[in-house]
mmCIF file of C-alpha atoms and ligand atoms in Angstrom:
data_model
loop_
_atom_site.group_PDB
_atom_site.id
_atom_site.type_symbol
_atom_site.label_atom_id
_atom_site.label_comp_id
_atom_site.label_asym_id
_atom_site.label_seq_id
_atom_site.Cartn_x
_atom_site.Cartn_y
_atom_site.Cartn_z
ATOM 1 C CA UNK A 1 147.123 123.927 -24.179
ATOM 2 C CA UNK A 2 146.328 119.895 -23.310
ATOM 3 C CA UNK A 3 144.633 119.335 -20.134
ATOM 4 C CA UNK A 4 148.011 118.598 -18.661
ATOM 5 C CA UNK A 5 149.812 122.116 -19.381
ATOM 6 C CA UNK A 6 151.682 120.694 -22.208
ATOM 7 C CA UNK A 7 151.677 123.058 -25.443
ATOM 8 C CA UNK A 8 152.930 120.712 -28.406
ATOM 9 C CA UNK A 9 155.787 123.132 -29.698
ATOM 10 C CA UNK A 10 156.403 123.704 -33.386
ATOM 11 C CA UNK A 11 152.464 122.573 -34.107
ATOM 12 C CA UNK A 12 151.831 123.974 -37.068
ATOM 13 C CA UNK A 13 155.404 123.613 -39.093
ATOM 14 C CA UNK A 14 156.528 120.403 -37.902
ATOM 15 C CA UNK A 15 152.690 119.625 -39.429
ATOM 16 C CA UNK A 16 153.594 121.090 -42.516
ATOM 17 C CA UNK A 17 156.774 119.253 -43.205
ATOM 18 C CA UNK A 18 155.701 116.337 -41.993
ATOM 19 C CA UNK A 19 152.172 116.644 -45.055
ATOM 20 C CA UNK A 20 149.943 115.044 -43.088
ATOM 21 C CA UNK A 21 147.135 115.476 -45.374
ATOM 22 C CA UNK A 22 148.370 112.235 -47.152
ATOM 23 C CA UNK A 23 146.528 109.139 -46.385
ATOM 24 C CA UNK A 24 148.752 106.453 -44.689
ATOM 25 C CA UNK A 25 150.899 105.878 -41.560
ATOM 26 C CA UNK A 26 152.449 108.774 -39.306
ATOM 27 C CA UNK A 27 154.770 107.729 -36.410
ATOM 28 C CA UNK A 28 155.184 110.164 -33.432
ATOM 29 C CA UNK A 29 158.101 108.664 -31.772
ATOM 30 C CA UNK A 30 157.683 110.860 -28.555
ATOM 31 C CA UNK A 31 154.056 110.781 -28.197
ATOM 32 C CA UNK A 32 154.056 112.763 -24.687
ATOM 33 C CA UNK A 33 150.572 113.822 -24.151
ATOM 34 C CA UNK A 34 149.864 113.509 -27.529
ATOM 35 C CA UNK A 35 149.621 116.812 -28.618
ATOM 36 C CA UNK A 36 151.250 116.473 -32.014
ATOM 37 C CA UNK A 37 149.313 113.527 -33.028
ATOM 38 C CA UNK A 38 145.649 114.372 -31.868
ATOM 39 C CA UNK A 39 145.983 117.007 -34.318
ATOM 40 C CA UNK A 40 147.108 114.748 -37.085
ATOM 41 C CA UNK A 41 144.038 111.924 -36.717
ATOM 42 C CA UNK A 42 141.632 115.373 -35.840
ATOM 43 C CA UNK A 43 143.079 116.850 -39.341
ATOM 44 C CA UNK A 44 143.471 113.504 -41.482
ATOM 45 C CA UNK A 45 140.690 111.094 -41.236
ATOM 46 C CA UNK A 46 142.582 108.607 -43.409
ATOM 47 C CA UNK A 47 145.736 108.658 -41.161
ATOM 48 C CA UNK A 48 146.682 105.734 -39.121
ATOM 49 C CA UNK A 49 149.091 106.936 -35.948
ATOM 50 C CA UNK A 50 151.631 104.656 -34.396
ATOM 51 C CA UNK A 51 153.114 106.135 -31.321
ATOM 52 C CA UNK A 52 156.460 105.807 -28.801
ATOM 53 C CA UNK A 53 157.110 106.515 -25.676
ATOM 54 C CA UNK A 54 159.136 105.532 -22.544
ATOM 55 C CA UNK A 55 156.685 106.888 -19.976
ATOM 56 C CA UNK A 56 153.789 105.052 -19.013
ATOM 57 C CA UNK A 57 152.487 107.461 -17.202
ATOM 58 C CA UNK A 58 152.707 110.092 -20.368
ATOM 59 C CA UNK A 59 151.809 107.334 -22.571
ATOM 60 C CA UNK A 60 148.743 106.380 -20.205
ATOM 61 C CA UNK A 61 147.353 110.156 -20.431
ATOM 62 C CA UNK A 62 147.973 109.936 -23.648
ATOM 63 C CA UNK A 63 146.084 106.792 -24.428
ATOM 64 C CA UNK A 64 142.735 108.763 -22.702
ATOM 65 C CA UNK A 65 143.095 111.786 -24.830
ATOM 66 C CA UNK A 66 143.289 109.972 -27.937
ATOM 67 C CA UNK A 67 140.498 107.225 -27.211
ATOM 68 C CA UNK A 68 137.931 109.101 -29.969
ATOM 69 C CA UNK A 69 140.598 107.660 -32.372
ATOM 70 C CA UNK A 70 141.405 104.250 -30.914
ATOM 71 C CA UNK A 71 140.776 102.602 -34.019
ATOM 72 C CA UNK A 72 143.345 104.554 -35.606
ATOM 73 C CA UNK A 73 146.027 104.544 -33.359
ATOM 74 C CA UNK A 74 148.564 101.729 -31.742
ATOM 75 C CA UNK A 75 150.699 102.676 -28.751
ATOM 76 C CA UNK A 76 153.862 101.638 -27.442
ATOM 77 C CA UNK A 77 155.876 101.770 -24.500
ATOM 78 C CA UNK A 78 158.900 101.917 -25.968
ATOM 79 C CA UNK A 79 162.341 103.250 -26.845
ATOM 80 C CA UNK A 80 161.614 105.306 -30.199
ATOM 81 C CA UNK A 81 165.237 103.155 -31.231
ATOM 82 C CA UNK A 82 163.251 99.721 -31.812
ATOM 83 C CA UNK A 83 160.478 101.350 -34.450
ATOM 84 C CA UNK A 84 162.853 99.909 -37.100
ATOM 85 C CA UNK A 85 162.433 96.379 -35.872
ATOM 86 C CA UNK A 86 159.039 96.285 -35.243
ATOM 87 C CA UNK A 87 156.749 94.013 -37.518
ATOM 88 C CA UNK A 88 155.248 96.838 -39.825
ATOM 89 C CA UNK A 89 154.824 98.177 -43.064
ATOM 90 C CA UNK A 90 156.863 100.734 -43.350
ATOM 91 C CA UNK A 91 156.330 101.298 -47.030
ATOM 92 C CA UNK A 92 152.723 103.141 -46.261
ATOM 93 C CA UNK A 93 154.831 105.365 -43.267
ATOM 94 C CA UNK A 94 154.649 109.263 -44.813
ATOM 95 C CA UNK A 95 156.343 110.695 -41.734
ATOM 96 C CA UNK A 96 157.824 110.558 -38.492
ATOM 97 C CA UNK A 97 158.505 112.946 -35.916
ATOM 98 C CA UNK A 98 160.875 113.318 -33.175
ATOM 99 C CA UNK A 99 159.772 115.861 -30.280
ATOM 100 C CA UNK A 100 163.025 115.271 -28.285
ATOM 101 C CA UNK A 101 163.438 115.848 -24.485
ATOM 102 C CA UNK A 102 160.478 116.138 -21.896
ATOM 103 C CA UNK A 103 157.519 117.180 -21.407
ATOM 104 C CA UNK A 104 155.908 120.008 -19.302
ATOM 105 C CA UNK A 105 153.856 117.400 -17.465
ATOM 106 C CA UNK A 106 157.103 115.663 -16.672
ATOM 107 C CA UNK A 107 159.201 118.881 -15.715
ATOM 108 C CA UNK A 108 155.911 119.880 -13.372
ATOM 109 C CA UNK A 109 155.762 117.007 -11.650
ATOM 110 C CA UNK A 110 157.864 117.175 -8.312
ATOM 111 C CA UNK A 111 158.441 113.253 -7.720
ATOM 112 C CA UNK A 112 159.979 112.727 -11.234
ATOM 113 C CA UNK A 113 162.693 115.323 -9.938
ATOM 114 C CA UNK A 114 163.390 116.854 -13.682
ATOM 115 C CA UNK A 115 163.080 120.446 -12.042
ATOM 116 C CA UNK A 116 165.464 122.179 -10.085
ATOM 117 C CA UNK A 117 162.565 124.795 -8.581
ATOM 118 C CA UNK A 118 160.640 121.923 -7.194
ATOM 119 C CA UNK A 119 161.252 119.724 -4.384
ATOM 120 C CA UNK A 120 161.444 116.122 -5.277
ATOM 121 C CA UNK A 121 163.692 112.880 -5.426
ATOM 122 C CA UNK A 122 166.927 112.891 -7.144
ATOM 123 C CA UNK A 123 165.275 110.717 -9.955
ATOM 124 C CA UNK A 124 165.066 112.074 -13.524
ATOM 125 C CA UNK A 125 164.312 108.418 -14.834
ATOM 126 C CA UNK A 126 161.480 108.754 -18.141
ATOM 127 C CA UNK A 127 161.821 105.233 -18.428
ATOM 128 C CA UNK A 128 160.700 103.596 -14.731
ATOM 129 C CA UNK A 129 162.221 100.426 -15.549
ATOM 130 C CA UNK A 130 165.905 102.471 -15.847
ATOM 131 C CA UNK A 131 167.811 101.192 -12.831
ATOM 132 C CA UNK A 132 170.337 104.331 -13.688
ATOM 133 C CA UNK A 133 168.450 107.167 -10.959
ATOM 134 C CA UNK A 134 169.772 110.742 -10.737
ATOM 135 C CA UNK A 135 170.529 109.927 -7.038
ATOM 136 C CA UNK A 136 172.858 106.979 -8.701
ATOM 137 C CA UNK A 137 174.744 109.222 -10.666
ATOM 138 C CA UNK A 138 175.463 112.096 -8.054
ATOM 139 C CA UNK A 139 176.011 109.655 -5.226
ATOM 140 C CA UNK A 140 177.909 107.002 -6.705
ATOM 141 C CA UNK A 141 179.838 108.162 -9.865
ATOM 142 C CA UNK A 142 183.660 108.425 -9.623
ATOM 143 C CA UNK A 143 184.793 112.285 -10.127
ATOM 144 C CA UNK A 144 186.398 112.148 -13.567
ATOM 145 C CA UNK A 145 183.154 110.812 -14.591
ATOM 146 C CA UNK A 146 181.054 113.443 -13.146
ATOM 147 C CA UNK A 147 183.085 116.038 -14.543
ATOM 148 C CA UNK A 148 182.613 114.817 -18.044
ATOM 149 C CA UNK A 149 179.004 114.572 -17.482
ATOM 150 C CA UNK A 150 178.805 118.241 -16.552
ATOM 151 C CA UNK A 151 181.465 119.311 -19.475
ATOM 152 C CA UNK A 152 179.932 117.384 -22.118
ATOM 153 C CA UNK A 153 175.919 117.318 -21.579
ATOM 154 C CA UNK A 154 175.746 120.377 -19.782
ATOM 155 C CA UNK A 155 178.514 122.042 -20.654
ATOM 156 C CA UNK A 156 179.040 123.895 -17.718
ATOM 157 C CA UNK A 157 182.870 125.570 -17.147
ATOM 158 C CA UNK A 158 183.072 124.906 -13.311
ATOM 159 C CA UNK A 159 182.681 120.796 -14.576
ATOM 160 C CA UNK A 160 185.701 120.083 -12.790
ATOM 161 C CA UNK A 161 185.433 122.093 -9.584
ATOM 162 C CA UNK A 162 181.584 120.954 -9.345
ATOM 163 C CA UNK A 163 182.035 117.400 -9.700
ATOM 164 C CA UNK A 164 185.086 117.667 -6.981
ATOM 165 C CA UNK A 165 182.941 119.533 -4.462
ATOM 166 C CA UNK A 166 180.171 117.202 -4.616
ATOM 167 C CA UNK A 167 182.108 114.166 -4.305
ATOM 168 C CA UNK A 168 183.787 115.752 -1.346
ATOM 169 C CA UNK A 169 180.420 116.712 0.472
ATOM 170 C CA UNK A 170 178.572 113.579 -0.349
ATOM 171 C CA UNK A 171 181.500 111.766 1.542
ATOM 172 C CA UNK A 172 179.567 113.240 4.510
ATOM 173 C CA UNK A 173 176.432 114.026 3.405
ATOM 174 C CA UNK A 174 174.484 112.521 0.864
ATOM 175 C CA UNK A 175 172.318 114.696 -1.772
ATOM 176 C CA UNK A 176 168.992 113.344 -1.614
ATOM 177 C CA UNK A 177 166.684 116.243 -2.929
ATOM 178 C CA UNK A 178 166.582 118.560 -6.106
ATOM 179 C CA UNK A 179 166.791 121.074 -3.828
ATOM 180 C CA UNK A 180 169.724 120.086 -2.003
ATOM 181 C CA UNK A 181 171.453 119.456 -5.067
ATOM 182 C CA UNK A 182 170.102 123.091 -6.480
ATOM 183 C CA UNK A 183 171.352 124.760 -3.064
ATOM 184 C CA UNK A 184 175.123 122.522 -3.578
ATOM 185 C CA UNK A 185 175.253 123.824 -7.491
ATOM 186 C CA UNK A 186 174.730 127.368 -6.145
ATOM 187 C CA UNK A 187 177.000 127.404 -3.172
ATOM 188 C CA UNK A 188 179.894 125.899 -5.397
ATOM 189 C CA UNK A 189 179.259 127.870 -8.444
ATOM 190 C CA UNK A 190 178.533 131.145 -5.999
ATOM 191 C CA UNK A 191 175.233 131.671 -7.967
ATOM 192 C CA UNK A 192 173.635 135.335 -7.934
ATOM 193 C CA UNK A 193 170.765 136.005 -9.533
ATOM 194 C CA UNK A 194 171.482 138.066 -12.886
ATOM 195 C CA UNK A 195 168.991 139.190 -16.036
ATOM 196 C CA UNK A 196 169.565 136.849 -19.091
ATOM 197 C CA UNK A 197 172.120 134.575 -16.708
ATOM 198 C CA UNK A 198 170.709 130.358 -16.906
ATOM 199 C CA UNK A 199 170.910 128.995 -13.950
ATOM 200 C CA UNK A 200 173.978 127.007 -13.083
ATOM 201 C CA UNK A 201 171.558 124.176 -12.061
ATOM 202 C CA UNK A 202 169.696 124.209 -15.009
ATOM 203 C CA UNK A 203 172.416 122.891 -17.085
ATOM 204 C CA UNK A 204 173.518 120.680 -14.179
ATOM 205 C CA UNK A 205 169.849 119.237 -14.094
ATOM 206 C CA UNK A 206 170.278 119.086 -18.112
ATOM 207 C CA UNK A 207 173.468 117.308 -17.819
ATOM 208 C CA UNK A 208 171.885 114.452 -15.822
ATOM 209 C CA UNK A 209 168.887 114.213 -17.297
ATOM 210 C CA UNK A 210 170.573 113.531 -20.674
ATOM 211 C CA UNK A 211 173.080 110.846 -18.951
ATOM 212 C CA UNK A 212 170.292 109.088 -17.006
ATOM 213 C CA UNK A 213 167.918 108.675 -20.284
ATOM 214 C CA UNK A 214 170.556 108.435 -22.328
ATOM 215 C CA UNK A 215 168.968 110.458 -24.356
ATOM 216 C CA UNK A 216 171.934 111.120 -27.176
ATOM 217 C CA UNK A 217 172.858 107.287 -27.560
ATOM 218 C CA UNK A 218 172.245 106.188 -30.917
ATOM 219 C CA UNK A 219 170.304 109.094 -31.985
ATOM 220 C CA UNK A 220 172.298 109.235 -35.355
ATOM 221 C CA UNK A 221 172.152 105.761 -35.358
ATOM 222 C CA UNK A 222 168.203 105.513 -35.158
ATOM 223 C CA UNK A 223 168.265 107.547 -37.923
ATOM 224 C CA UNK A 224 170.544 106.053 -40.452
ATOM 225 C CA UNK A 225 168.738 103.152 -39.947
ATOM 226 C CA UNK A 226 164.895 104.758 -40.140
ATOM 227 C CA UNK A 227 165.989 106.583 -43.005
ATOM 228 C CA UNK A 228 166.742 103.363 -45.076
ATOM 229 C CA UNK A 229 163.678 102.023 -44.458
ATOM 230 C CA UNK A 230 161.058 104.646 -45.064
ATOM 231 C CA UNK A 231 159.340 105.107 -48.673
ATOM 232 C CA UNK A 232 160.553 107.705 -51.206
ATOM 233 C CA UNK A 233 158.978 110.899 -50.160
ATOM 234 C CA UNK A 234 157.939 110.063 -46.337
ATOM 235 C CA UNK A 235 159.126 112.710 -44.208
ATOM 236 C CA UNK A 236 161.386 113.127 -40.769
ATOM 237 C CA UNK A 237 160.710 116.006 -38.782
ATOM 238 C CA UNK A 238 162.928 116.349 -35.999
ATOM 239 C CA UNK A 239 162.640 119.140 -33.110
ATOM 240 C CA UNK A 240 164.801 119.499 -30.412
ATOM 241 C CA UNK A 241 165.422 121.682 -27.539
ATOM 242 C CA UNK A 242 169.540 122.037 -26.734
ATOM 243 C CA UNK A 243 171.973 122.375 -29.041
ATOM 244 C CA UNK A 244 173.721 118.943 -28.281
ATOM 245 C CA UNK A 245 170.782 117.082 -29.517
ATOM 246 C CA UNK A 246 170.248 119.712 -32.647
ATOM 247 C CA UNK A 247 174.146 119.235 -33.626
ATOM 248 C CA UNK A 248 173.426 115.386 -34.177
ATOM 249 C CA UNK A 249 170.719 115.601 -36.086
ATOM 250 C CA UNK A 250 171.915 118.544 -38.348
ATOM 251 C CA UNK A 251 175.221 116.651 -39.162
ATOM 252 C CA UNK A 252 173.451 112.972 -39.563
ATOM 253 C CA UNK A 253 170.869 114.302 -41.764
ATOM 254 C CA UNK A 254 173.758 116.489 -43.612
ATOM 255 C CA UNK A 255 175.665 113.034 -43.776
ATOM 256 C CA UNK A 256 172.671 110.985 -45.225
ATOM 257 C CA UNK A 257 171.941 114.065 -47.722
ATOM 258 C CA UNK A 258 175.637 114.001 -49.134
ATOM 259 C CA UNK A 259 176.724 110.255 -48.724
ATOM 260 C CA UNK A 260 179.305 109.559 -50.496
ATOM 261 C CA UNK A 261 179.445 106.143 -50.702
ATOM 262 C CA UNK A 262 176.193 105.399 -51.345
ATOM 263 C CA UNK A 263 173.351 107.048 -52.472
ATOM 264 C CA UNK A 264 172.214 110.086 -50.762
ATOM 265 C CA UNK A 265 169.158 108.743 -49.048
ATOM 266 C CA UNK A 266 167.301 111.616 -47.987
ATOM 267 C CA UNK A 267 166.756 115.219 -48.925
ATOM 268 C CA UNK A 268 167.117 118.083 -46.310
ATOM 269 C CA UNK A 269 164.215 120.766 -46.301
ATOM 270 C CA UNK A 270 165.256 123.196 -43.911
ATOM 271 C CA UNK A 271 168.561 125.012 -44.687
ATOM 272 C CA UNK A 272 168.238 126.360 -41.130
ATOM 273 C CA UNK A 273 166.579 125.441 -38.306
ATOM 274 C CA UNK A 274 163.010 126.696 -37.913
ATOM 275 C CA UNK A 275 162.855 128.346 -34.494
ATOM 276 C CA UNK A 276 160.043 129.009 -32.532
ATOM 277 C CA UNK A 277 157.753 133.136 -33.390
ATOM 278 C CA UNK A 278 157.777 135.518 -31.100
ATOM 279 C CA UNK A 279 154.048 134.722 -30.640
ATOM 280 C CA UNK A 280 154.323 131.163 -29.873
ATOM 281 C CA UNK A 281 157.335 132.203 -27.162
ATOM 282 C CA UNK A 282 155.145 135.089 -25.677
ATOM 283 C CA UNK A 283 152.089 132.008 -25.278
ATOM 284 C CA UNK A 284 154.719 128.949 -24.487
ATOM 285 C CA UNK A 285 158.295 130.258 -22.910
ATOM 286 C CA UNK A 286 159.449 127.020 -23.133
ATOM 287 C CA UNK A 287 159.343 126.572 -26.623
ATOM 288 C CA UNK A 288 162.103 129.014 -27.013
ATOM 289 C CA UNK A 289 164.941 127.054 -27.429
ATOM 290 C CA UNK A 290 163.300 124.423 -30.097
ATOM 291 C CA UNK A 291 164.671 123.769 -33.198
ATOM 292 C CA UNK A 292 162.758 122.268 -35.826
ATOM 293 C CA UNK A 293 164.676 120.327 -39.162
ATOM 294 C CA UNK A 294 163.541 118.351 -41.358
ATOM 295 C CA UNK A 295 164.062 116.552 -44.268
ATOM 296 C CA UNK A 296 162.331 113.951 -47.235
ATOM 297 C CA UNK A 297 163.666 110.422 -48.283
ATOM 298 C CA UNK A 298 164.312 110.644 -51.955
HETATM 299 C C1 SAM B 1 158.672 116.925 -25.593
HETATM 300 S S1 SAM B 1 157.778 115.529 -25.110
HETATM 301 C C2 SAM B 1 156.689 115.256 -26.460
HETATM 302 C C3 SAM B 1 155.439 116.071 -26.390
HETATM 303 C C4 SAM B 1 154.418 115.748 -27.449
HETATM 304 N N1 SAM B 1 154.893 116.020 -28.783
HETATM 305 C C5 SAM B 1 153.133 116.517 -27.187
HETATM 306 O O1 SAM B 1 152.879 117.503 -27.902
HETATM 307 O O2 SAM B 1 152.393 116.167 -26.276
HETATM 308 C C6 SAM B 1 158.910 114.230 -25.309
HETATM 309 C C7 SAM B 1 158.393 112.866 -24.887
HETATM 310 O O3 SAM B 1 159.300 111.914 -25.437
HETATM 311 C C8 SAM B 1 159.491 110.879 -24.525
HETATM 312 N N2 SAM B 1 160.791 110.281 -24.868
HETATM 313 C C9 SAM B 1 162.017 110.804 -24.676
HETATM 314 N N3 SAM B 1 162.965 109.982 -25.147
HETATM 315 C C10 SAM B 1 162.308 108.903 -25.677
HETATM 316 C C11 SAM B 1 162.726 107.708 -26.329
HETATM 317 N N4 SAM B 1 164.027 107.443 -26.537
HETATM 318 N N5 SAM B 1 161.792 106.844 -26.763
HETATM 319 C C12 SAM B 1 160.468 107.099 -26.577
HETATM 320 N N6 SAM B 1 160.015 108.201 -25.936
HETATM 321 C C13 SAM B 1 160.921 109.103 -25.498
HETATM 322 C C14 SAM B 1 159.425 111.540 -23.170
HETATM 323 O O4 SAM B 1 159.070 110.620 -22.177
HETATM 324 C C15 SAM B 1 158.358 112.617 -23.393
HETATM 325 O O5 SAM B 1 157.087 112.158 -23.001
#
């Protein structure tokens, strides 16, 4: 575990595919604490890091825990989606890796409001500078849009009847709180505690999350266009942790593997997605939805 109670998830395949016992450049597009790429520089001593992220705050913790390797490493607070405009050579890049979503520092910290169990704004922004809050979205978005948020990012079958009641009850009250808007989901959905039931909220919180970060737009996109410009045998390793995110990137990289009207561009590795032991789950519970694929430019 980091200092911050993040566990980087997938360590030790996502390492694998990824070889990073060549010498060159590796790009962590999610940095996060840094989990993933401290053990890259601590394992390669010829490998030069280049690492993305959207929150300062993650990408200032992470800056501390990788200051041994300063020389090594350049940091940016950034959308992953610009690395293929940035100024760089990306013929010495040998692999890149996605670590979609958030991390536990994020979820476990009440005033960024990513967790339903914890009191905190209606925020959910990774990006500060986003103007689009959580509080925006519940508050201000017309129904039919609400209800597609819910259907589509959570998808949750009450979308309709949620986003109906909680334009109705904002009319007098406001939500303000992830509580209050936990407490709403459960009233509406008539929530009971039940073994192996999710949460309604949990997908609610999901549903937002993703439409506040954006965090699907031009994922196949950034892709398509990394994909052209890394070397012959660099490698993408790409983990995510619902099955929204794990759909795009199984059918992009299935698209750039079979393309038919140009070259196929990239070669996938794992037929299936590699999932998480039993032994990492039992150690790190929320590693059990990841999915890991990942493929090699040919
Ligand atoms: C699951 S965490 C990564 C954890 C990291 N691998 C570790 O082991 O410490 C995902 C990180 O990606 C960041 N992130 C999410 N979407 C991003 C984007 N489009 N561009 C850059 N960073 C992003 C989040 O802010 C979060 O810190």
């Amino acid at each position: 575990m980091n200092g911050n109670g993040h566990i980087p998830v997938l360590l030790e395949e996502a390492l694998q595919y990824l070889q990073i016992k060549r010498e060159g450049t590796y790009v962590d597009c999610t940095l996060g604490l840094g989990g993933h790429t401290l053990e890259i520089l601590k394992r390669n001593p010829k490998a030069i890091l280049i690492g993305f992220d959207i929150d300062e705050k993650s990408l200032l913790k992470a800056k501390e825990k990788l200051e041994p390797y300063a020389d090594r490493v350049s940091l940016y607070h950034s959308d992953f989606r610009y690395l293929p405009d940035l100024k760089i050579d990306f013929s010495k890049i040998r692999g890149i890796l996605l670590d979609l979503g958030m991390s536990s520092f994020q979820l476990d910290s009440p005033e960024r409001g990513f967790s339903y169990s914890r009191e905190g704004p209606l925020d959910m922004r990774m990006d500060l500078r986003n103007k689009t809050t959580a509080h925006k979205i519940i508050n201000k978005l017309p129904e039919h849009r609400l209800s597609q948020i819910f259907h589509e990012y959570g998808e949750l079958r009450q979308a309709r009847r949620l986003a109906r009641e909680i334009v109705t009850r904002r009319k007098t009250q406001k939500i303000e709180t992830t509580t209050q808007l936990c407490r709403t989901v459960e009233e509406i959905c008539s929530w009971r505690p039940q073994k192996g039931k999710i949460h309604p909220a949990a997908k609610v919180f999901q549903a937002i999350r993703i439409e506040v970060n954006q965090e699907l737009k031009s994922l196949s996109g950034f892709i398509e266009r990394i994909s052209q410009k890394l070397p012959k045998k660099a490698h993408i390793a790409a983990i995510s942790f619902h099955s929204l995110e794990d759909r795009i990137i199984k059918q992009t990289f299935i698209q750039l593997a079979t393309s038919m009207n140009s070259h196929p561009c990239l070669k996938i590795q794992t037929k299936k997605p590699v999932v998480p032991s039993e032994e990492e789950i039992a150690i790190n519970f929320r590693a059990r939805s990841a999915k890991l694929r990942a493929a090699e430019i040919i």
